[in-house]
Amino acid sequence: EAQVTQNPRYLITVTGKKLTVTCSQNMNHEYMSWYRQDPGLGLRQIYYSMNVEVTDKGDVPEGYKVSRKEKRNFPLILESPSPNQTSLYFCASSLGRGGSEAFFGQGTRLTVV
Amino acid sequence: GESVGLHLPTLSVQEGDNSIINCAYSNSASDYFIWYKQESGKGPQFIIDIRSNMDKRQGQRVTVLLNKTVKHLSLQIAATQPGDSAVYFCAETNQGGSEKLVFGKGTKLTVNP
């Protein structure tokens, strides 16, 4: 089954404690991206990757890092989380450029206290 | 700057009626547009897309219209069903440029029986 898998689904952490949210896709897609979703603000792109070892900033990259060492994985790293990073995070992958027909993961709800 | 917005944050329709969800975009360089549906507790799901060299595209019960002159996008859902109740997002990108995907803030569609 074609899918994008994020882990964990829910996470409560403390300010400053480094964390990683993993994302894996089994569709051999080249394009992957991370979004955060906040009430009233919709989905905002954090980082995206057009292929292995190619990443670029989206609209809200501050406080986040990503890596794309393999095609299937695109982890999101918060080196020093802060409460304003409390949000619902989605990973997505797509075969085409520019996120066309993107498949989204189920989401990771992160709370930073 | 780049932004994608919606005319109405909520839309309520009767089951069986047609629904029209609107979206305005500001980046004239955008050449690819996508509509997503997000049900409660789930990630966004691709519905339909359209490239800037088209002004209309039809899918199963859905039609997307693109008016580049006024930078307007709409999603029409025929014979709306209770299962169509969700938040609908439009998104734009420039596949020939940065390939960042920019989402609108969403319209919540409620279908009344």
Short mmCIF file of C-alpha atoms in Angstrom, two decimals:
data_model
loop_
_atom_site.label_atom_id
_atom_site.label_comp_id
_atom_site.label_asym_id
_atom_site.label_seq_id
_atom_site.Cartn_x
_atom_site.Cartn_y
_atom_site.Cartn_z
CA GLU A 1 0.00 0.00 0.00
CA ALA A 2 1.32 3.41 -0.99
CA GLN A 3 1.83 5.49 2.10
CA VAL A 4 3.74 8.17 3.94
CA THR A 5 4.53 7.20 7.51
CA GLN A 6 5.34 9.68 10.22
CA ASN A 7 6.51 8.91 13.72
CA PRO A 8 5.62 9.66 16.38
CA ARG A 9 1.94 10.60 15.97
CA TYR A 10 1.92 12.47 19.25
CA LEU A 11 4.78 13.97 21.23
CA ILE A 12 5.00 16.15 24.31
CA THR A 13 8.46 17.49 25.04
CA VAL A 14 10.20 20.21 27.00
CA THR A 15 11.82 23.37 25.73
CA GLY A 16 15.34 22.81 24.46
CA LYS A 17 15.28 19.04 24.21
CA LYS A 18 16.30 17.99 20.72
CA LEU A 19 13.83 15.84 18.85
CA THR A 20 13.41 14.21 15.47
CA VAL A 21 10.18 13.42 13.65
CA THR A 22 10.70 10.73 11.09
CA CYS A 23 9.03 10.49 7.69
CA SER A 24 9.24 7.60 5.30
CA GLN A 25 7.55 6.95 1.95
CA ASN A 26 7.38 3.73 -0.05
CA MET A 27 6.51 5.18 -3.46
CA ASN A 28 10.00 6.08 -4.70
CA HIS A 29 8.96 9.73 -4.84
CA GLU A 30 11.59 12.35 -5.45
CA TYR A 31 9.81 15.33 -3.88
CA MET A 32 9.24 15.40 -0.13
CA SER A 33 8.26 18.23 2.16
CA TRP A 34 7.31 19.17 5.69
CA TYR A 35 4.44 21.43 6.74
CA ARG A 36 3.08 22.77 9.96
CA GLN A 37 -0.59 23.45 10.41
CA ASP A 38 -1.82 26.02 12.88
CA PRO A 39 -5.37 27.31 13.46
CA GLY A 40 -6.15 30.26 11.24
CA LEU A 41 -2.86 29.95 9.38
CA GLY A 42 -3.46 26.84 7.31
CA LEU A 43 -0.57 24.72 6.08
CA ARG A 44 2.83 26.37 5.84
CA GLN A 45 5.78 24.72 4.20
CA ILE A 46 8.86 24.33 6.41
CA TYR A 47 11.35 22.61 4.12
CA TYR A 48 11.20 20.65 0.92
CA SER A 49 13.49 18.34 -0.96
CA MET A 50 13.50 17.73 -4.69
CA ASN A 51 15.81 14.74 -4.46
CA VAL A 52 18.48 13.06 -2.37
CA GLU A 53 20.89 15.60 -0.88
CA VAL A 54 18.81 18.48 -2.27
CA THR A 55 16.84 20.49 0.27
CA ASP A 56 15.49 24.01 0.35
CA LYS A 57 13.70 26.31 2.72
CA GLY A 58 9.98 26.77 2.62
CA ASP A 59 8.11 29.66 4.18
CA VAL A 60 8.83 28.94 7.86
CA PRO A 61 12.21 27.17 8.16
CA GLU A 62 13.48 28.92 11.30
CA GLY A 63 14.13 26.49 14.15
CA TYR A 64 14.04 23.40 11.94
CA LYS A 65 16.53 21.24 10.10
CA VAL A 66 16.05 18.46 7.59
CA SER A 67 18.18 15.94 5.81
CA ARG A 68 17.68 13.77 2.74
CA LYS A 69 20.32 11.08 2.73
CA GLU A 70 18.05 8.51 1.14
CA LYS A 71 15.13 8.90 -1.20
CA ARG A 72 12.58 7.32 1.12
CA ASN A 73 13.36 9.22 4.34
CA PHE A 74 13.05 12.89 5.19
CA PRO A 75 13.38 13.51 8.93
CA LEU A 76 12.51 16.82 10.56
CA ILE A 77 14.85 17.89 13.33
CA LEU A 78 14.17 20.43 16.04
CA GLU A 79 17.53 21.11 17.66
CA SER A 80 16.13 23.25 20.48
CA PRO A 81 12.32 23.17 20.46
CA SER A 82 10.39 26.15 21.77
CA PRO A 83 6.71 26.52 22.70
CA ASN A 84 5.97 28.39 19.45
CA GLN A 85 6.79 25.17 17.63
CA THR A 86 3.78 23.50 19.19
CA SER A 87 1.81 22.52 16.12
CA LEU A 88 0.49 19.76 13.90
CA TYR A 89 3.16 18.63 11.47
CA PHE A 90 2.65 16.87 8.16
CA CYS A 91 5.12 15.19 5.88
CA ALA A 92 4.28 14.74 2.22
CA SER A 93 5.80 13.13 -0.83
CA SER A 94 5.04 13.35 -4.53
CA LEU A 95 6.29 11.90 -7.76
CA GLY A 96 6.15 15.14 -9.65
CA ARG A 97 7.78 18.48 -9.23
CA GLY A 98 6.35 21.20 -7.04
CA GLY A 99 4.49 18.79 -4.84
CA SER A 100 2.07 17.66 -7.52
CA GLU A 101 -0.43 15.05 -6.31
CA ALA A 102 1.25 14.90 -2.94
CA PHE A 103 0.53 12.10 -0.50
CA PHE A 104 0.40 13.27 3.08
CA GLY A 105 1.21 11.41 6.26
CA GLN A 106 -1.22 11.18 9.15
CA GLY A 107 0.39 14.04 11.04
CA THR A 108 2.42 14.49 14.21
CA ARG A 109 0.95 16.56 16.97
CA LEU A 110 3.82 18.17 18.86
CA THR A 111 3.49 20.02 22.12
CA VAL A 112 6.48 21.87 23.56
CA VAL A 113 6.12 22.92 27.18
CA GLY B 1 4.84 38.38 -1.43
CA GLU B 2 3.39 35.07 -2.43
CA SER B 3 0.07 34.25 -0.85
CA VAL B 4 -2.96 32.18 -1.56
CA GLY B 5 -6.21 33.13 0.09
CA LEU B 6 -9.85 32.17 0.16
CA HIS B 7 -12.91 34.35 -0.09
CA LEU B 8 -14.97 32.45 2.50
CA PRO B 9 -13.72 30.54 5.53
CA THR B 10 -16.92 28.47 5.87
CA LEU B 11 -19.53 27.15 3.48
CA SER B 12 -22.71 25.32 4.35
CA VAL B 13 -24.76 23.52 1.70
CA GLN B 14 -27.65 21.09 1.50
CA GLU B 15 -27.01 17.53 0.51
CA GLY B 16 -27.45 17.19 -3.23
CA ASP B 17 -26.67 20.80 -4.00
CA ASN B 18 -23.60 21.90 -5.89
CA SER B 19 -20.79 23.54 -3.92
CA ILE B 20 -18.38 26.18 -5.11
CA ILE B 21 -15.24 26.95 -3.14
CA ASN B 22 -13.18 29.94 -4.21
CA CYS B 23 -9.53 30.81 -3.96
CA ALA B 24 -7.51 33.89 -4.89
CA TYR B 25 -3.80 33.79 -5.52
CA SER B 26 -1.33 36.62 -5.87
CA ASN B 27 1.75 35.15 -7.52
CA SER B 28 1.37 35.60 -11.26
CA ALA B 29 4.35 33.28 -11.77
CA SER B 30 2.45 30.30 -10.32
CA ASP B 31 1.90 27.71 -12.99
CA TYR B 32 0.38 24.79 -11.12
CA PHE B 33 -2.58 24.70 -8.76
CA ILE B 34 -3.93 21.95 -6.56
CA TRP B 35 -7.00 21.38 -4.42
CA TYR B 36 -6.77 19.29 -1.28
CA LYS B 37 -9.41 17.95 1.07
CA GLN B 38 -8.70 17.47 4.75
CA GLU B 39 -11.05 15.49 6.93
CA SER B 40 -10.93 15.83 10.68
CA GLY B 41 -7.91 14.08 12.17
CA LYS B 42 -6.36 13.23 8.82
CA GLY B 43 -3.74 14.59 6.49
CA PRO B 44 -4.73 16.51 3.35
CA GLN B 45 -5.80 14.39 0.41
CA PHE B 46 -5.24 15.35 -3.22
CA ILE B 47 -8.46 16.06 -5.14
CA ILE B 48 -7.60 17.64 -8.45
CA ASP B 49 -4.97 19.83 -10.06
CA ILE B 50 -4.71 22.19 -12.98
CA ARG B 51 -1.82 23.71 -14.89
CA SER B 52 -1.74 27.30 -15.97
CA ASN B 53 -2.12 26.42 -19.65
CA MET B 54 -5.66 25.21 -18.90
CA ASP B 55 -8.74 27.02 -17.64
CA LYS B 56 -10.88 24.04 -16.70
CA ARG B 57 -10.34 20.49 -15.60
CA GLN B 58 -12.92 17.92 -14.59
CA GLY B 59 -12.71 14.93 -12.35
CA GLN B 60 -15.28 12.70 -10.77
CA ARG B 61 -17.94 15.10 -9.42
CA VAL B 62 -15.33 17.86 -9.15
CA THR B 63 -14.32 20.61 -11.53
CA VAL B 64 -11.56 23.14 -11.12
CA LEU B 65 -11.70 26.47 -12.92
CA LEU B 66 -8.73 28.76 -13.33
CA ASN B 67 -8.99 32.41 -14.30
CA LYS B 68 -5.48 33.74 -14.72
CA THR B 69 -6.67 37.21 -15.62
CA VAL B 70 -8.02 37.81 -12.12
CA LYS B 71 -5.86 35.19 -10.40
CA HIS B 72 -8.83 33.17 -9.24
CA LEU B 73 -9.31 29.46 -8.74
CA SER B 74 -12.49 27.62 -7.87
CA LEU B 75 -13.49 24.10 -6.97
CA GLN B 76 -16.96 22.94 -7.89
CA ILE B 77 -18.40 19.82 -6.28
CA ALA B 78 -21.49 18.40 -7.93
CA ALA B 79 -24.28 16.77 -5.91
CA THR B 80 -22.53 17.38 -2.61
CA GLN B 81 -22.67 14.48 -0.17
CA PRO B 82 -22.18 14.30 3.60
CA GLY B 83 -18.81 12.66 2.97
CA ASP B 84 -17.68 15.84 1.27
CA SER B 85 -17.75 17.68 4.61
CA ALA B 86 -14.15 18.71 5.22
CA VAL B 87 -11.75 21.61 4.97
CA TYR B 88 -10.66 22.36 1.43
CA PHE B 89 -7.34 23.98 0.62
CA CYS B 90 -6.07 25.41 -2.59
CA ALA B 91 -2.33 25.46 -3.18
CA GLU B 92 -0.09 27.03 -5.78
CA THR B 93 3.43 26.53 -6.94
CA ASN B 94 5.81 27.58 -9.65
CA GLN B 95 7.10 24.32 -11.09
CA GLY B 96 9.44 26.21 -13.34
CA GLY B 97 10.87 28.18 -10.44
CA SER B 98 11.28 27.72 -6.72
CA GLU B 99 8.78 24.83 -6.51
CA LYS B 100 7.65 25.98 -3.08
CA LEU B 101 4.08 24.94 -2.43
CA VAL B 102 1.94 27.69 -0.89
CA PHE B 103 -1.41 26.79 0.66
CA GLY B 104 -4.45 28.92 1.25
CA LYS B 105 -5.96 29.04 4.72
CA GLY B 106 -8.81 26.69 3.89
CA THR B 107 -12.60 26.67 3.60
CA LYS B 108 -14.65 24.47 5.85
CA LEU B 109 -17.48 22.83 3.94
CA THR B 110 -20.44 21.51 5.91
CA VAL B 111 -23.04 19.42 4.13
CA ASN B 112 -26.45 19.42 5.80
CA PRO B 113 -28.73 16.41 5.34
#
